[in-house]
PDB file of C-alpha atoms in Angstrom:
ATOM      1  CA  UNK A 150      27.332 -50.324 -53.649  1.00 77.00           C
ATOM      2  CA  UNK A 151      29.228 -53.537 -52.499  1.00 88.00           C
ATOM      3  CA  UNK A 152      30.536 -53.277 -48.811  1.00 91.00           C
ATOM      4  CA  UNK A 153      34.159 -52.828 -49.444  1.00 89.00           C
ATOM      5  CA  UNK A 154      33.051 -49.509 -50.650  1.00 91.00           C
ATOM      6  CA  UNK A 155      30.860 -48.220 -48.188  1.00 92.00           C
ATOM      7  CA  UNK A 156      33.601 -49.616 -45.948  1.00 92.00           C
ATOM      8  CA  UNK A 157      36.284 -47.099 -47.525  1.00 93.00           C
ATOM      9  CA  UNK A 158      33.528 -44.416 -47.975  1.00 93.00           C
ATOM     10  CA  UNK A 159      33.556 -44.433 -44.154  1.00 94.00           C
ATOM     11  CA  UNK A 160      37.208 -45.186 -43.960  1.00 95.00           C
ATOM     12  CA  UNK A 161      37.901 -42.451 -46.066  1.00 95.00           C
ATOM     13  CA  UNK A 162      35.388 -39.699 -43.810  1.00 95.00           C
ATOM     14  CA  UNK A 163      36.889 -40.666 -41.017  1.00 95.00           C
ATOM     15  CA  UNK A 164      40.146 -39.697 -42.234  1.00 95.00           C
ATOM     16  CA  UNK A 165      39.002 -36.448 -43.297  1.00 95.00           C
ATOM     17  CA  UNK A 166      37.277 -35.958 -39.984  1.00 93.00           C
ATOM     18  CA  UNK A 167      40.806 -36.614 -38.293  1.00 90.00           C
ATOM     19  CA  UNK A 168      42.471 -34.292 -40.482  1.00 93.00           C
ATOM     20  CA  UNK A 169      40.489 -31.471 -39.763  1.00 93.00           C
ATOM     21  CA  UNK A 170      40.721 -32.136 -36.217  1.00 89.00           C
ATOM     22  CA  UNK A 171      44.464 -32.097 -36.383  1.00 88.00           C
ATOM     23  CA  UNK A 172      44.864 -28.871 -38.235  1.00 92.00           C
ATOM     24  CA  UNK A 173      42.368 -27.444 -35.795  1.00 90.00           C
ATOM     25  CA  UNK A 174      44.570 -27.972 -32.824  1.00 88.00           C
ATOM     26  CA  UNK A 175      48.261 -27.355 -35.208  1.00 90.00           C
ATOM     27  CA  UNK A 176      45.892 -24.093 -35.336  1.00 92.00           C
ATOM     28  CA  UNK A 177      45.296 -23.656 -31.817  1.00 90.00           C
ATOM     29  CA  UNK A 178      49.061 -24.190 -30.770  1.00 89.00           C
ATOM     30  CA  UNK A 179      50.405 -21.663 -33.143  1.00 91.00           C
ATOM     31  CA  UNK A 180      48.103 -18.879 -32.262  1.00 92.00           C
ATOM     32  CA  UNK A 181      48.702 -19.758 -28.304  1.00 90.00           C
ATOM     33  CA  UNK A 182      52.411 -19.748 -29.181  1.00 89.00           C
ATOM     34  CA  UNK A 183      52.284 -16.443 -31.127  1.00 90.00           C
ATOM     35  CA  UNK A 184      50.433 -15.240 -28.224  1.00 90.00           C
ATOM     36  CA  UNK A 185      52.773 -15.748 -26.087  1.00 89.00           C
ATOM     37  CA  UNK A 186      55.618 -14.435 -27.546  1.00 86.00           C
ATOM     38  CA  UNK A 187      54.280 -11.408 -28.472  1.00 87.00           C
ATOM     39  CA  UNK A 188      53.034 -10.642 -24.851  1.00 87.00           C
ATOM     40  CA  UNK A 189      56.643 -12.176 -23.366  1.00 84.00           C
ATOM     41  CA  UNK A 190      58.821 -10.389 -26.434  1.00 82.00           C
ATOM     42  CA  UNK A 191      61.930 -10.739 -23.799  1.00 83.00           C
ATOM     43  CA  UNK A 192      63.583 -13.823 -22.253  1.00 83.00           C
ATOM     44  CA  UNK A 193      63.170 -17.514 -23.539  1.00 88.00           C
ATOM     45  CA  UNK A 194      60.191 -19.670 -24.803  1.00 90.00           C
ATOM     46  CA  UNK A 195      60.426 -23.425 -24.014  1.00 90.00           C
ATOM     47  CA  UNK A 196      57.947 -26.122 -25.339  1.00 91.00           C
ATOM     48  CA  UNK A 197      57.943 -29.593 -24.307  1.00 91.00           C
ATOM     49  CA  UNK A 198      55.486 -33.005 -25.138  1.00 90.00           C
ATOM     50  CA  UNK A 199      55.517 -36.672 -23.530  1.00 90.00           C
ATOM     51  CA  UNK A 200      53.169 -38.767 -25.507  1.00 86.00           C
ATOM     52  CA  UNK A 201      51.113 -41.038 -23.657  1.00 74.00           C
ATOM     53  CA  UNK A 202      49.702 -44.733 -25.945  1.00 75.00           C
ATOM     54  CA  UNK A 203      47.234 -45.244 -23.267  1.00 74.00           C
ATOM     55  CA  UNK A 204      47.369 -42.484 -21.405  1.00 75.00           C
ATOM     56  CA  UNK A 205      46.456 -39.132 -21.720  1.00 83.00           C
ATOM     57  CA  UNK A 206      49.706 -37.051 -23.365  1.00 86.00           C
ATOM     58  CA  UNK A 207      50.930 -33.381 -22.487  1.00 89.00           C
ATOM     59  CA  UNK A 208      52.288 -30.224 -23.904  1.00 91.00           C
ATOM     60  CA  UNK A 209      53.997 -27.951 -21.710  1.00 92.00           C
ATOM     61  CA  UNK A 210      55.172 -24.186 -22.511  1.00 93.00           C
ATOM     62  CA  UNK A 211      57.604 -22.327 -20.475  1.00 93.00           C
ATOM     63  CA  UNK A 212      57.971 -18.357 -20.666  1.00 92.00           C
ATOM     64  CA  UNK A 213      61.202 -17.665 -18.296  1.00 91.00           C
ATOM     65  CA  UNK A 214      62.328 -13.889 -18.011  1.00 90.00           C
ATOM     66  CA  UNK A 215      65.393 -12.598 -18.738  1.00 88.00           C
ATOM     67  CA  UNK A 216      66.236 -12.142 -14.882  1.00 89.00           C
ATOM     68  CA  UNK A 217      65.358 -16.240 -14.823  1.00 90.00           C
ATOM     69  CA  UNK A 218      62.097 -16.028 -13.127  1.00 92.00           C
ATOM     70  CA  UNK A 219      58.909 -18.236 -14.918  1.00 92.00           C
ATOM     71  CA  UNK A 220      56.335 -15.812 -16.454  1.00 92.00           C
ATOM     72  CA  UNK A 221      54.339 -18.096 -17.487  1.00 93.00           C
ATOM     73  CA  UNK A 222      53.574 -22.159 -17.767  1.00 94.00           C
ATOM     74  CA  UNK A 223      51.052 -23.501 -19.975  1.00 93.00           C
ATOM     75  CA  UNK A 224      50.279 -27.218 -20.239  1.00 92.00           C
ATOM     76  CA  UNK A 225      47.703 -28.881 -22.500  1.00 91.00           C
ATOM     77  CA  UNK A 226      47.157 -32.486 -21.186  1.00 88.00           C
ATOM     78  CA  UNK A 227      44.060 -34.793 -23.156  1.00 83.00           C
ATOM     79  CA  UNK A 228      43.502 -37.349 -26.040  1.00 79.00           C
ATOM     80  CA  UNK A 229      41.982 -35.136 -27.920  1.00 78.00           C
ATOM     81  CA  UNK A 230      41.671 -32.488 -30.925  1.00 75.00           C
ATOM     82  CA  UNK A 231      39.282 -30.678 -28.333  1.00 78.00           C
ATOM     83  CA  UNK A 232      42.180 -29.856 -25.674  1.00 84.00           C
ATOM     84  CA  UNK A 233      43.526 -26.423 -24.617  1.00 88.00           C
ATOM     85  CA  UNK A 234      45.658 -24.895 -22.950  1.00 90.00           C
ATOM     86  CA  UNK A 235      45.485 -24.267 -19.002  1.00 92.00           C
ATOM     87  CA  UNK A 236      47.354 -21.724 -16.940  1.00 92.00           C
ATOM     88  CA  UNK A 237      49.239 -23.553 -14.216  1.00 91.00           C
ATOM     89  CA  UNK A 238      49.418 -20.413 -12.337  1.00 92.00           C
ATOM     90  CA  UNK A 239      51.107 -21.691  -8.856  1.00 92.00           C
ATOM     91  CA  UNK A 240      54.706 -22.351 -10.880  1.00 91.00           C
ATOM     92  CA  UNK A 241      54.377 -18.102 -12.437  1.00 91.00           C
ATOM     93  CA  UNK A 242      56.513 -16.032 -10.393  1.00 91.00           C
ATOM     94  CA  UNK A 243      59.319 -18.563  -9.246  1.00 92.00           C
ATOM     95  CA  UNK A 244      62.817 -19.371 -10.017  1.00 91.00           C
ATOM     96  CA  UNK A 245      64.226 -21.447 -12.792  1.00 90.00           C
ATOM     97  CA  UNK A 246      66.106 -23.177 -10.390  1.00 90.00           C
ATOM     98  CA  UNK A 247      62.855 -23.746  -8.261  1.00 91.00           C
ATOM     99  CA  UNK A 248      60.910 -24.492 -11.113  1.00 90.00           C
ATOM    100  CA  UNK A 249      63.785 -27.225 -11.745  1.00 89.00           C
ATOM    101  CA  UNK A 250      63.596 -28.355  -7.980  1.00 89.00           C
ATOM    102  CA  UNK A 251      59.648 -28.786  -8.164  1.00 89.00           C
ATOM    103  CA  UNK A 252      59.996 -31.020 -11.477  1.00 87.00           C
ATOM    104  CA  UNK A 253      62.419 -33.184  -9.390  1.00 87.00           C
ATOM    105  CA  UNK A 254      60.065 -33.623  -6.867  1.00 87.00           C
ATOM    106  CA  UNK A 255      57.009 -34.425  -9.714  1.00 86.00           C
ATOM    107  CA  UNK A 256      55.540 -37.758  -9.534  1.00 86.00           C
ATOM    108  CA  UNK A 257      56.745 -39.319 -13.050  1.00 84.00           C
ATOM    109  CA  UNK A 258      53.770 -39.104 -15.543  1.00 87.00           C
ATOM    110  CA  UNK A 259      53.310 -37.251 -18.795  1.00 86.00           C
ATOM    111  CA  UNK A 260      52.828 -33.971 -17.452  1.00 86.00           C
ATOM    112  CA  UNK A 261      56.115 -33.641 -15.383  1.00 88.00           C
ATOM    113  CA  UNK A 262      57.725 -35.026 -18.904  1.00 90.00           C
ATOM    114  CA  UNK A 263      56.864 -32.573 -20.884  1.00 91.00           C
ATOM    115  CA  UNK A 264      57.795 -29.561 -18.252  1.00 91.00           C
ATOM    116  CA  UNK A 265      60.809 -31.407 -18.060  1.00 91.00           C
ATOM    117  CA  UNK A 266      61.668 -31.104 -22.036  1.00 93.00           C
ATOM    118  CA  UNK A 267      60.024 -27.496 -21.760  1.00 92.00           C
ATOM    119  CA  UNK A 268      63.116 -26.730 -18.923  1.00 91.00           C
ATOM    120  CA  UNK A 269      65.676 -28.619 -21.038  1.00 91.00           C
ATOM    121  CA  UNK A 270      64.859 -26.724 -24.264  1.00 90.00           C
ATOM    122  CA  UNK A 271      64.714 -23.164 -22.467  1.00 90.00           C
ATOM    123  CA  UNK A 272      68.127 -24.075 -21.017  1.00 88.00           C
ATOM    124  CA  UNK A 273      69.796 -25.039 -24.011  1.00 87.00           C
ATOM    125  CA  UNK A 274      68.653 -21.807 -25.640  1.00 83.00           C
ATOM    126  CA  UNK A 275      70.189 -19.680 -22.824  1.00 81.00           C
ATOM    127  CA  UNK A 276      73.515 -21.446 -23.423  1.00 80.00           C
ATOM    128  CA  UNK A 277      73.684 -20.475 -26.946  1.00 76.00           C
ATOM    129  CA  UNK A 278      75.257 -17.374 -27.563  1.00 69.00           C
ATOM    130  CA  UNK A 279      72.663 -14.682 -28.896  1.00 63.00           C
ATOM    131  CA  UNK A 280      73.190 -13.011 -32.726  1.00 62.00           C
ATOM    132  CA  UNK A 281      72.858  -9.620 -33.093  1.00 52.00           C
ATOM    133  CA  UNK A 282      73.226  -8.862 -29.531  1.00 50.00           C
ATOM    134  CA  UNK A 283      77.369  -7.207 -28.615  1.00 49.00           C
ATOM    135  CA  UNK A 284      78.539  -7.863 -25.669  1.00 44.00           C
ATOM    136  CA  UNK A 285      79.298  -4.833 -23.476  1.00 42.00           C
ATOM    137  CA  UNK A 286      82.751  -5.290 -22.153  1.00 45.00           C
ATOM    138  CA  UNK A 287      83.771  -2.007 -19.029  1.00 51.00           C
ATOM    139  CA  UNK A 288      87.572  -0.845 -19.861  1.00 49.00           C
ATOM    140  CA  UNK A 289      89.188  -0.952 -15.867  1.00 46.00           C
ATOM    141  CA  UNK A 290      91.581   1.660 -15.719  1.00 41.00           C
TER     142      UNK A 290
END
């Protein structure tokens, strides 16, 4: 074989490497996702990402109750298929507002970025009216 071939041989294993490791962590996300919302079937999901060309980039996931407290915040920071997702534990229990008020104070990097997009999305869901649910409106006499 001539060098141009081994050359896409390689070029073309490499590829199929990278694919792999892609689906593996498209994998990963989904079941962590399903995860969640099954175990958090009330309130609102938020999921965030700040890409990073040299540095490392982040994926952040809200769960905020329906009485506006965090449940949970997951962030998956690395530059690689081999990541996962860590419990940021010291941010569970607080306010949305707080949560809001911490990000403010964040240093800006990837990671405050993508909790950032996480709070945005979660609040633009809450705005949105909810289908299916009736509003209960009390008659005053």
């Amino acid at each position: 074989m001539a060098i141009w071939q081994w050359a896409l041989l390689s070029l073309g294993v490499v590829w199929a490497i990278q694919a792999l490791g892609v689906w593996l962590q498209m994998r990963h996300y989904t079941d962590v996702f399903k995860g969640i919302t099954n175990q958090f079937n009330d309130g609102f999901v938020g999921a965030g990402h700040a890409r990073g060309r040299f540095r490392k980039g982040t994926i952040a996931m809200v769960v905020i109750s329906p009485d506006q407290k965090v449940q949970r915040l997951l962030t998956m920071t690395g530059r690689s298929v081999f990541a996962k997702f860590q419990r940021n534990k010291e941010f569970e229990g607080i306010t949305l507002s707080e949560l809001k008020a911490r990000h403010q104070q964040m240093p800006v990097d990837n990671f405050s970025a993508a909790i950032g997009k996480a709070i945005e999305q979660v609040e633009h869901v809450r705005s949105k009216p909810r289908e299916g649910v009736k509003e209960l409106k009390l008659a005053t006499t």
